[in-house]
PDB file of C-alpha atoms in Angstrom:
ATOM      1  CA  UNK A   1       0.000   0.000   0.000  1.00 66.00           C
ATOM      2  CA  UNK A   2       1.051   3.529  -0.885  1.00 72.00           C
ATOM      3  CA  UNK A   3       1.826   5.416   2.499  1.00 81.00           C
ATOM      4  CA  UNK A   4       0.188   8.933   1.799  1.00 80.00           C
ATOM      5  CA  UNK A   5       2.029  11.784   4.714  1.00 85.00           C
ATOM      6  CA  UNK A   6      -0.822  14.431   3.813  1.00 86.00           C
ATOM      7  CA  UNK A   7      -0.108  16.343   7.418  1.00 93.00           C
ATOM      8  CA  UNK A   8       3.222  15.296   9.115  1.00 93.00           C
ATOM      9  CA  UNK A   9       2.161  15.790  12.411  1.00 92.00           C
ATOM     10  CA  UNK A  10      -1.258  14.359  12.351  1.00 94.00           C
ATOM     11  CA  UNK A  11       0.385  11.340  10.461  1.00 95.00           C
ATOM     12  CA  UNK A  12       3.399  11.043  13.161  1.00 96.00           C
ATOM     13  CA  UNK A  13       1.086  11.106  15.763  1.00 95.00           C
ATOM     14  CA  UNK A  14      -1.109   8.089  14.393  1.00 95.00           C
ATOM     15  CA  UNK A  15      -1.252   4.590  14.638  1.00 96.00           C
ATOM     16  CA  UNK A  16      -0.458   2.465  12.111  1.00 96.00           C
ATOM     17  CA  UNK A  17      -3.382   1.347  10.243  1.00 94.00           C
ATOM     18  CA  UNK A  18      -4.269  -1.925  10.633  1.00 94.00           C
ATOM     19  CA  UNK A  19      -2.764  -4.536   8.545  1.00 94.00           C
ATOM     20  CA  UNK A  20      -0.162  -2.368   7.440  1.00 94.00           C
ATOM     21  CA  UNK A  21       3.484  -2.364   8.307  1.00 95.00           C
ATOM     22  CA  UNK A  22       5.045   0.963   7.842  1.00 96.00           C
ATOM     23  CA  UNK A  23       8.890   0.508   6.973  1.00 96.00           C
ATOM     24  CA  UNK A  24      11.026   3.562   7.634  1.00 97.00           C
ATOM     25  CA  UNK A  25      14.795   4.104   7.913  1.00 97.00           C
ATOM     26  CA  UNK A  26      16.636   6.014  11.073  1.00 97.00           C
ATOM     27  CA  UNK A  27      19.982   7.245  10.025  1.00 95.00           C
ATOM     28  CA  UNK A  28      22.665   8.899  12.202  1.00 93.00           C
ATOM     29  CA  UNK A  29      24.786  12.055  11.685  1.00 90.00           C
ATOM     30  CA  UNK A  30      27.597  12.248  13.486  1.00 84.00           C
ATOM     31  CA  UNK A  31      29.584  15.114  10.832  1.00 78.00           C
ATOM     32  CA  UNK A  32      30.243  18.407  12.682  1.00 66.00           C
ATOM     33  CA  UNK A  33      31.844  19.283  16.147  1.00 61.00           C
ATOM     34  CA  UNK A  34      29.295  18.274  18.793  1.00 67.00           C
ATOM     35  CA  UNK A  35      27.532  15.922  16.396  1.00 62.00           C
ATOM     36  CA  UNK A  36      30.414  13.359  18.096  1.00 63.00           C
ATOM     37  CA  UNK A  37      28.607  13.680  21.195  1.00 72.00           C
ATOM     38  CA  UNK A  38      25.365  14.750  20.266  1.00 82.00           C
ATOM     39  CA  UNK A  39      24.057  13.218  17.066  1.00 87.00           C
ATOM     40  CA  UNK A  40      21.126  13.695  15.108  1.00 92.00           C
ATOM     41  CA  UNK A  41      19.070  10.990  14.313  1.00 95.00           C
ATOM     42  CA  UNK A  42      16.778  11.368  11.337  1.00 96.00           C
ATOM     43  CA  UNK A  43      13.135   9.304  10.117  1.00 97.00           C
ATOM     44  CA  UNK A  44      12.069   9.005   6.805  1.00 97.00           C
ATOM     45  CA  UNK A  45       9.913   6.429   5.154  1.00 95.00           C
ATOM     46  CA  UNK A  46      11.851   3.785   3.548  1.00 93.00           C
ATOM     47  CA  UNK A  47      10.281   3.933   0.067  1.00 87.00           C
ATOM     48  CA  UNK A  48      11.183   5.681  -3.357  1.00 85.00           C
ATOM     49  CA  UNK A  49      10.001   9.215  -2.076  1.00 88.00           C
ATOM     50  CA  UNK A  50      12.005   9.048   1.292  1.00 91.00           C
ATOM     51  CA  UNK A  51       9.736  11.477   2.937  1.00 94.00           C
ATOM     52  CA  UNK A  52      10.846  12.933   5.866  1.00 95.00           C
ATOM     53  CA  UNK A  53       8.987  12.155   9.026  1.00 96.00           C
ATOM     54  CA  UNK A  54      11.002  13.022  12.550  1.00 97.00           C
ATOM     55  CA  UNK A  55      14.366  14.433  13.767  1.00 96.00           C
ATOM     56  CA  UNK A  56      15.439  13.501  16.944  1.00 95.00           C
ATOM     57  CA  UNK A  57      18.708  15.076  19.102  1.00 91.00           C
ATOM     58  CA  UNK A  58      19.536  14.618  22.806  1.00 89.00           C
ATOM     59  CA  UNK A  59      19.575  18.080  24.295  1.00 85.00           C
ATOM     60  CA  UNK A  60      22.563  19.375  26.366  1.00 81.00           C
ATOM     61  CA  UNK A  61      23.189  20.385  30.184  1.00 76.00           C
ATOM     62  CA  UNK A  62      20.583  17.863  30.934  1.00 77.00           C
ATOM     63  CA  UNK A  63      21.105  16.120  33.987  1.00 77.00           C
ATOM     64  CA  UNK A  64      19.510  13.336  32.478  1.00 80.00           C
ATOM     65  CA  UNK A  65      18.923  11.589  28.811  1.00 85.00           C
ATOM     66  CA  UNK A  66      16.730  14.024  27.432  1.00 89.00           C
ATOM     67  CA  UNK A  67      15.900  13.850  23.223  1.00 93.00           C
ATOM     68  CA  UNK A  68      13.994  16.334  21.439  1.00 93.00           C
ATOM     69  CA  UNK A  69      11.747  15.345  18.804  1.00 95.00           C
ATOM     70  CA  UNK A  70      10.635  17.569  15.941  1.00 95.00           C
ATOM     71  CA  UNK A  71       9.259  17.558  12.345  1.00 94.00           C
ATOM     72  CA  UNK A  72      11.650  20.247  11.230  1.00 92.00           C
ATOM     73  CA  UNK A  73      14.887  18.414  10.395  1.00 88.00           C
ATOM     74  CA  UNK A  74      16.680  21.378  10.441  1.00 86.00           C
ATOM     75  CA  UNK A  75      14.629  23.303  13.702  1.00 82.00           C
ATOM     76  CA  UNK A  76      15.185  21.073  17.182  1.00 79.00           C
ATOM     77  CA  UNK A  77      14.249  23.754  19.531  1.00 74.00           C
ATOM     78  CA  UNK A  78      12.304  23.108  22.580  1.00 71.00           C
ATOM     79  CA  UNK A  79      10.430  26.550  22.042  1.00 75.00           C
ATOM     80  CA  UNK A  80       9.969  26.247  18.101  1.00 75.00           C
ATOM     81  CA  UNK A  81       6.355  25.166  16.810  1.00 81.00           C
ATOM     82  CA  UNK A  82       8.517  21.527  14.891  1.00 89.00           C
ATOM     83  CA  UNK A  83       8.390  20.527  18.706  1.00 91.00           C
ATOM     84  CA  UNK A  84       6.656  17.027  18.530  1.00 94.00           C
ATOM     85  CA  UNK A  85       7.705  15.075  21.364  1.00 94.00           C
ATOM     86  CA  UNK A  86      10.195  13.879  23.800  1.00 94.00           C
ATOM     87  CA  UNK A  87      12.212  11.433  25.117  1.00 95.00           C
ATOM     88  CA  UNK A  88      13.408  11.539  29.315  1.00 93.00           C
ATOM     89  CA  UNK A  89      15.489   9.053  30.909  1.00 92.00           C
ATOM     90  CA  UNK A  90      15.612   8.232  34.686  1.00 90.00           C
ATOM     91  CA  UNK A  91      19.119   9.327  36.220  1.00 85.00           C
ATOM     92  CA  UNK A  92      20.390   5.566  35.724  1.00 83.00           C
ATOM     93  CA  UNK A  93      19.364   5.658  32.260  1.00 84.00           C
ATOM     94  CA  UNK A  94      17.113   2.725  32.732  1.00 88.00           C
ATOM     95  CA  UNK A  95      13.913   3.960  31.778  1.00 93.00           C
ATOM     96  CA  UNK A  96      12.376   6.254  29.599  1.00 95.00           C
ATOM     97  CA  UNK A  97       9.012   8.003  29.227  1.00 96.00           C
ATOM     98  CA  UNK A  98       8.122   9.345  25.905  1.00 96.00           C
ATOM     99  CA  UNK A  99       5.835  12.982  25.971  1.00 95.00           C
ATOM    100  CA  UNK A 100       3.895  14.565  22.928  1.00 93.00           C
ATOM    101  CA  UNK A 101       4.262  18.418  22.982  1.00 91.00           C
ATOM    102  CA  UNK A 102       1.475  19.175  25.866  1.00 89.00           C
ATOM    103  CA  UNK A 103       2.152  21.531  28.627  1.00 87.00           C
ATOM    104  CA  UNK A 104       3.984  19.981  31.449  1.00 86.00           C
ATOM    105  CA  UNK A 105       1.681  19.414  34.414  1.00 85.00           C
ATOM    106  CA  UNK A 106       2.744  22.517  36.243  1.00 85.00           C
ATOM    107  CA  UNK A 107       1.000  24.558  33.552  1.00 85.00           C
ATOM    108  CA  UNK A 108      -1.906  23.305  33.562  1.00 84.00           C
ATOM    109  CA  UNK A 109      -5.403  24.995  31.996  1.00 85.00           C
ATOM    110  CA  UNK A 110      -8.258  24.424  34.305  1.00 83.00           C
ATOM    111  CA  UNK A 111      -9.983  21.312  32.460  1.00 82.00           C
ATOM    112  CA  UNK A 112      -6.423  19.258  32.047  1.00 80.00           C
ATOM    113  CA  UNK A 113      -6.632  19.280  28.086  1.00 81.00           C
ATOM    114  CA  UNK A 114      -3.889  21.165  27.466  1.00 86.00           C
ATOM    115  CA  UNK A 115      -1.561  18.539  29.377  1.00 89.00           C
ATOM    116  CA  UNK A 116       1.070  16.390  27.980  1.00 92.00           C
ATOM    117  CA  UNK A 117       0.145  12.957  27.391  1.00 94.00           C
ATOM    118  CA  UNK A 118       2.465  10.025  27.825  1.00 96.00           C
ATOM    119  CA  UNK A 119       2.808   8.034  24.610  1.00 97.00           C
ATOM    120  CA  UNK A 120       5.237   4.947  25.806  1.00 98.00           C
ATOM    121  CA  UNK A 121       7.605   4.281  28.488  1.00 97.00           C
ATOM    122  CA  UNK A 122      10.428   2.073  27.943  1.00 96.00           C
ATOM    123  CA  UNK A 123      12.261  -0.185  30.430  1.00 94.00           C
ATOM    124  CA  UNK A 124      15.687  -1.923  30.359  1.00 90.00           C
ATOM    125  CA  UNK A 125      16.843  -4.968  32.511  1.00 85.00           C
ATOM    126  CA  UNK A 126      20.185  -3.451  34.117  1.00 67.00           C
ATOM    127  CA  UNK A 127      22.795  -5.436  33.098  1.00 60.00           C
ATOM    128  CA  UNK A 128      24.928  -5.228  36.197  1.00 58.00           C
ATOM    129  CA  UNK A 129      27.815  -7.801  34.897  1.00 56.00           C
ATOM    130  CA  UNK A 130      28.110  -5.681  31.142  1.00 53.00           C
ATOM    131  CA  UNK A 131      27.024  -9.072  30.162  1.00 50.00           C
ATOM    132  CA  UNK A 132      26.802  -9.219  26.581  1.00 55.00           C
ATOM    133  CA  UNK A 133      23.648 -11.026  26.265  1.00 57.00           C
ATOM    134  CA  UNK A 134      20.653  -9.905  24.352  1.00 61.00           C
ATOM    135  CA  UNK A 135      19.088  -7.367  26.171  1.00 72.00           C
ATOM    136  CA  UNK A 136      16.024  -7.802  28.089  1.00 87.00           C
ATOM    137  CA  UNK A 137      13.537  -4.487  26.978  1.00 92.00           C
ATOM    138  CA  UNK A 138       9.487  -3.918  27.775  1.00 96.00           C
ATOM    139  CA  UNK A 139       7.765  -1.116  26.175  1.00 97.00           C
ATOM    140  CA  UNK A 140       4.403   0.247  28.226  1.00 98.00           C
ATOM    141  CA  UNK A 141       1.727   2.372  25.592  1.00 98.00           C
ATOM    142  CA  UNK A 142      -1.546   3.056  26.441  1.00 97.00           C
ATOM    143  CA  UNK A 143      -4.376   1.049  25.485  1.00 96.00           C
ATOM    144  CA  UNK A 144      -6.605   1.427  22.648  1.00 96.00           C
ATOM    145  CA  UNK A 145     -10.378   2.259  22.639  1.00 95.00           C
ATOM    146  CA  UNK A 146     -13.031   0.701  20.085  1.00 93.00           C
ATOM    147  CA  UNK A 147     -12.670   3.164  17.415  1.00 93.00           C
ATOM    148  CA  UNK A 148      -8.697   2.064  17.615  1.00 92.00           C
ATOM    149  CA  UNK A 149      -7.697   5.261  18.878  1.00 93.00           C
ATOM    150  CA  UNK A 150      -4.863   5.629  21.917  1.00 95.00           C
ATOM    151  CA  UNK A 151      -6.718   6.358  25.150  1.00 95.00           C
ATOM    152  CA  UNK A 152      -5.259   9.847  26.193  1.00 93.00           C
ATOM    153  CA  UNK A 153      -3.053   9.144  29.104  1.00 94.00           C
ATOM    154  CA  UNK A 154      -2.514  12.458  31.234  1.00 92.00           C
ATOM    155  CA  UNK A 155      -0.601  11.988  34.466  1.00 90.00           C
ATOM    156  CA  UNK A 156      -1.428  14.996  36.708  1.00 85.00           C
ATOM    157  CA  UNK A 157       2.355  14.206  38.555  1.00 82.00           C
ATOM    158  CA  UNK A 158       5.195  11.938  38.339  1.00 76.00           C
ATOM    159  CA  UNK A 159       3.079   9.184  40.402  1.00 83.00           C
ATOM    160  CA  UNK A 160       0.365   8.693  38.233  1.00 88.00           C
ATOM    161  CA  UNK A 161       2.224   7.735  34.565  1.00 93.00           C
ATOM    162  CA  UNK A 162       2.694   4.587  32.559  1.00 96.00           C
ATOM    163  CA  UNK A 163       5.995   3.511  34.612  1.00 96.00           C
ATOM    164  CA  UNK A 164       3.827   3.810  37.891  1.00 95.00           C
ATOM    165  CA  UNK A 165       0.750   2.360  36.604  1.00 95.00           C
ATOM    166  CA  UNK A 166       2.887  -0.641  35.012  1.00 96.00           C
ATOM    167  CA  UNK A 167       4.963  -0.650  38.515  1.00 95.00           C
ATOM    168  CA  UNK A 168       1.594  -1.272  40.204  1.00 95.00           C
ATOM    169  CA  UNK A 169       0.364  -3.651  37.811  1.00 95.00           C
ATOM    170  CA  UNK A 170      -2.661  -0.775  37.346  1.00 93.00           C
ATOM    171  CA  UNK A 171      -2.918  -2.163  33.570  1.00 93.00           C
ATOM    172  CA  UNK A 172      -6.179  -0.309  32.772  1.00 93.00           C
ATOM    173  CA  UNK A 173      -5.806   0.952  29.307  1.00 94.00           C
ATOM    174  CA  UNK A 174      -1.880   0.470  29.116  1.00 96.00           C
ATOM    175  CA  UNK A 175      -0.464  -2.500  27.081  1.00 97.00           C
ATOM    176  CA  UNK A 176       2.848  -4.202  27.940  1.00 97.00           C
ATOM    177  CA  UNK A 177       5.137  -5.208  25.092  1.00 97.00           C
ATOM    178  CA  UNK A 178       8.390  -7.079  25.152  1.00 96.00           C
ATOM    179  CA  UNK A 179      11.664  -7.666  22.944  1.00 93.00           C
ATOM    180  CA  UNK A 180      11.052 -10.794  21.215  1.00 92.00           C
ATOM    181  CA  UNK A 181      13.843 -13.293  22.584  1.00 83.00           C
ATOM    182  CA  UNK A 182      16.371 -14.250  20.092  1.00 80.00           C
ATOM    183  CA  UNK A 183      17.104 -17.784  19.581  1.00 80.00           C
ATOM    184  CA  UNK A 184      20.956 -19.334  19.946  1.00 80.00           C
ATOM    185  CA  UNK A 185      22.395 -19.890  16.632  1.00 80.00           C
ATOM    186  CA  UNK A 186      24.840 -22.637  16.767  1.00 86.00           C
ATOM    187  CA  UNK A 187      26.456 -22.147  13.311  1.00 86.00           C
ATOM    188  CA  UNK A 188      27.339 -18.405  13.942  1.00 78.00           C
ATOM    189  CA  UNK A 189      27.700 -18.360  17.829  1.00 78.00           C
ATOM    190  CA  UNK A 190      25.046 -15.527  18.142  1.00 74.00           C
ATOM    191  CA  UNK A 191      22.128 -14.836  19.522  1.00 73.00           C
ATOM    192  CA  UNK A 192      19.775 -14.018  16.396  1.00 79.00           C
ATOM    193  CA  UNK A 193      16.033 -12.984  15.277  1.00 85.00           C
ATOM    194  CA  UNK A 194      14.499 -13.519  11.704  1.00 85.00           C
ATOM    195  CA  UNK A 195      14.135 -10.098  10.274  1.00 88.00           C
ATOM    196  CA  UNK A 196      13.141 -11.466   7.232  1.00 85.00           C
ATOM    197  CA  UNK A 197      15.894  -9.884   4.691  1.00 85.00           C
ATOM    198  CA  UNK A 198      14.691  -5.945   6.482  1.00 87.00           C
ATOM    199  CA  UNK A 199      18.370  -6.158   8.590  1.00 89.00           C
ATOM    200  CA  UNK A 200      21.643  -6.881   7.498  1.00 83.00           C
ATOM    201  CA  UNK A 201      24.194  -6.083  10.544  1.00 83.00           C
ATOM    202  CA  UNK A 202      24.234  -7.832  13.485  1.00 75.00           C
ATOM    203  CA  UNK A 203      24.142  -5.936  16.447  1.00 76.00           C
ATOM    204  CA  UNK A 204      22.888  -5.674  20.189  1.00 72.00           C
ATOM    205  CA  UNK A 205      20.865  -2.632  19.011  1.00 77.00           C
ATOM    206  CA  UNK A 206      18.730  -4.996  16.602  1.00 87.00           C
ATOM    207  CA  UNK A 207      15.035  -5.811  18.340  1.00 92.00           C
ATOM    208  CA  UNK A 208      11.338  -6.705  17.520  1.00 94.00           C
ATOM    209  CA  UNK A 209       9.023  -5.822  19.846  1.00 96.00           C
ATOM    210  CA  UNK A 210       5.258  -8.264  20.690  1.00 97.00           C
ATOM    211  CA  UNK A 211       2.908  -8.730  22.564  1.00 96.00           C
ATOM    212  CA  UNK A 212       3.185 -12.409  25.095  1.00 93.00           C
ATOM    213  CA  UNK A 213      -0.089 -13.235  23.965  1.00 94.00           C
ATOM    214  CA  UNK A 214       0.912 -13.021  19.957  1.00 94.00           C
ATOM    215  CA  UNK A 215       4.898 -13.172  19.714  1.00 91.00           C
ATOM    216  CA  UNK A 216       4.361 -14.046  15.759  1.00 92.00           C
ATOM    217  CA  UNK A 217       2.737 -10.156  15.309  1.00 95.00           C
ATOM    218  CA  UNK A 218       5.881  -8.051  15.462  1.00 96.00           C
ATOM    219  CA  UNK A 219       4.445  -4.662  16.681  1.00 97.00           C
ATOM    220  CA  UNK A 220       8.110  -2.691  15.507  1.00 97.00           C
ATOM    221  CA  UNK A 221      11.468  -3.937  14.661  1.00 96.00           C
ATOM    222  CA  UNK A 222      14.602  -2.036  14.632  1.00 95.00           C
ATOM    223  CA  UNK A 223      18.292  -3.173  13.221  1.00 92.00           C
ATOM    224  CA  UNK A 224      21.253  -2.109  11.827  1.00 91.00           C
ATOM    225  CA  UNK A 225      21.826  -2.086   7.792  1.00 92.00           C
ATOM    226  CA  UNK A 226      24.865   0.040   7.664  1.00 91.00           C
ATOM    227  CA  UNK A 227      27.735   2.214  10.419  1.00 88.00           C
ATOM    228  CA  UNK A 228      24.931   4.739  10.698  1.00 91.00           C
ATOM    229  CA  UNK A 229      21.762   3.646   9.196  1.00 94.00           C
ATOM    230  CA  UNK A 230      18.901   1.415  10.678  1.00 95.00           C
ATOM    231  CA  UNK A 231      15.870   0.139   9.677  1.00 95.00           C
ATOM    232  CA  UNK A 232      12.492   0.639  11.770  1.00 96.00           C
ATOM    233  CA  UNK A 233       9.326  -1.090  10.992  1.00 97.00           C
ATOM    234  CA  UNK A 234       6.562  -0.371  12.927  1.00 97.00           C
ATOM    235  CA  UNK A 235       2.428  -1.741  12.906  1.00 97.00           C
ATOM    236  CA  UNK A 236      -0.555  -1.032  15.072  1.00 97.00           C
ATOM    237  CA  UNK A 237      -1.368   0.114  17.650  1.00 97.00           C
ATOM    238  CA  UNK A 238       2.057   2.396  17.080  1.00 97.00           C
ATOM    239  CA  UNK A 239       2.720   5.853  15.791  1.00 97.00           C
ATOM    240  CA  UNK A 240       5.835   6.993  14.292  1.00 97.00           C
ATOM    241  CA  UNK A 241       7.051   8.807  17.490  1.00 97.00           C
ATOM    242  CA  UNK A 242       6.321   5.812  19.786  1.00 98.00           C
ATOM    243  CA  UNK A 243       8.439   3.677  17.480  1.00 98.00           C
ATOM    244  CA  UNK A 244      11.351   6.577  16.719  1.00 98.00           C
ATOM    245  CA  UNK A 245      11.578   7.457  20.485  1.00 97.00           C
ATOM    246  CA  UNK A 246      11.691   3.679  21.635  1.00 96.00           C
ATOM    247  CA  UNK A 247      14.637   3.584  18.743  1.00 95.00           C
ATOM    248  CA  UNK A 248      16.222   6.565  20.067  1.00 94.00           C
ATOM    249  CA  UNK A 249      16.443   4.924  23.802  1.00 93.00           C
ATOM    250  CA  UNK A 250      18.319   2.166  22.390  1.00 89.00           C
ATOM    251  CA  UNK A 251      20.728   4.574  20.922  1.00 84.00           C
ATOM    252  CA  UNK A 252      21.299   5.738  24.541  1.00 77.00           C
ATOM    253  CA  UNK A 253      24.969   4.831  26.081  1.00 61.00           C
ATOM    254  CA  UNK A 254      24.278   3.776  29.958  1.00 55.00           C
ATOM    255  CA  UNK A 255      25.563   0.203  31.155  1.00 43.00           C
ATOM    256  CA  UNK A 256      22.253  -1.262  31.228  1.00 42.00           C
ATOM    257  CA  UNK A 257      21.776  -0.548  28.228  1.00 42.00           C
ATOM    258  CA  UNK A 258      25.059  -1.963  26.413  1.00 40.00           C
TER     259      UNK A 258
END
């Protein structure tokens, strides 16, 4: 099916349709002084057109992992209108939350619309010995209604957001997805998944995220095809910043995460 991006950020912001896998590539630019450090990371639909779809850069002086997420490759400003979404870390760099471009609860309006909503929250098994095992990742998104829509998920503080709710096993509306285990290869001494010809690099970046009750429907998968250039395939329920940002957290250098 031809993927029509009439309005970026309505598109962006949408699930997948159903029966559809949308196949986009993330590539990495490192070129320029900081870019070391602080690379940008840029979406675009992996078809003839190569339309553009999200830029993604980890912001300085932030105590913790923080990315920006915008629909202006070339605008990554916190304050500009591009702003999509972002990506926060916890200070061990364990888990992340991913934010839309709502007002942070502080700023409230007076009926709570104008408030952030969470889109996914990411968690990593810490990997205390640097073992080099596959990694061990769930991803938390919020449930779907009957019209397939997301269900809006608005924590009023810290306490009340997909991490917490998954913490406490509150799973109303929120869906828990894992990284599909890779199977022991004998014949190449690796740990490996069938990407089905979409990856070509090994790597302990590569993943495909399901659900336990389905692990045949692979809700996003994410691998290496060159030094800086990945594939990411993502299908209902996810949107293209769920599946970028959960991409982007893998990019992220802690120990647990290596």
């Amino acid at each position: 099916p031809v993927i029509e991006v009439d309005n970026l950020e309505e598109f962006v912001l949408q699930p997948a349709p159903q029966g559809v896998t949308i196949k986009c590539r993330v590539t990495r630019d490192k070129r320029g002084m900081d870019r070391g450090l602080y690379p940008t990371y840029y979406l675009h639909l992996d078809n003839d057109k190569k339309v553009f779809l999200l830029a993604g850069r980890k912001r300085k002086k932030s105590k913790t992992s923080n990315y920006l997420i915008s629909i202006d490759p070339t605008d990554l400003s916190r304050g500009g209108e591009n702003f999509i979404g972002k990506l926060r870390s916890n200070l061990m760099g364990t888990r992340f939350t991913v934010f839309d471009n709502g007002a942070n609860p502080d700023r409230a309006n007076a009926d709570w619309s104008n408030v952030r909503q969470e889109l996914s929250a990411v968690v990593y098994e810490t990997n205390v010995l640097g073992f080099k095992g596959p990694r061990k990742m769930t991803v938390i998104i919020p449930g779907m209604n009957a019209d397939c829509e997301r269900v809006p998920i608005r924590p009023r503080n810290d306490n009340d957001g997909l991490l917490m709710r998954w913490q406490n096993r509150n799973m109303d509306n929120v869906i828990e997805l894992h990284n599909k285990a890779p199977v022991w290869n004998d014949e190449t001494q690796s740990y490996v998944l069938n990407f089905h010809g979409r990856v070509t690099h090994a790597s302990v970046k590569n993943f495909q995220i399901v659900h336990s009750s389905d692990p045949d429907y692979i809700v996003m998968q994410f691998g290496r095809v060159a030094d800086d250039a990945f594939t990411m395939d993502y299908n209902y329920p996810l949107c293209a910043v769920q599946a970028f940002a959960i991409a982007l957290s893998s990019f992220d250098g802690k120990l647990a995460c290596e």
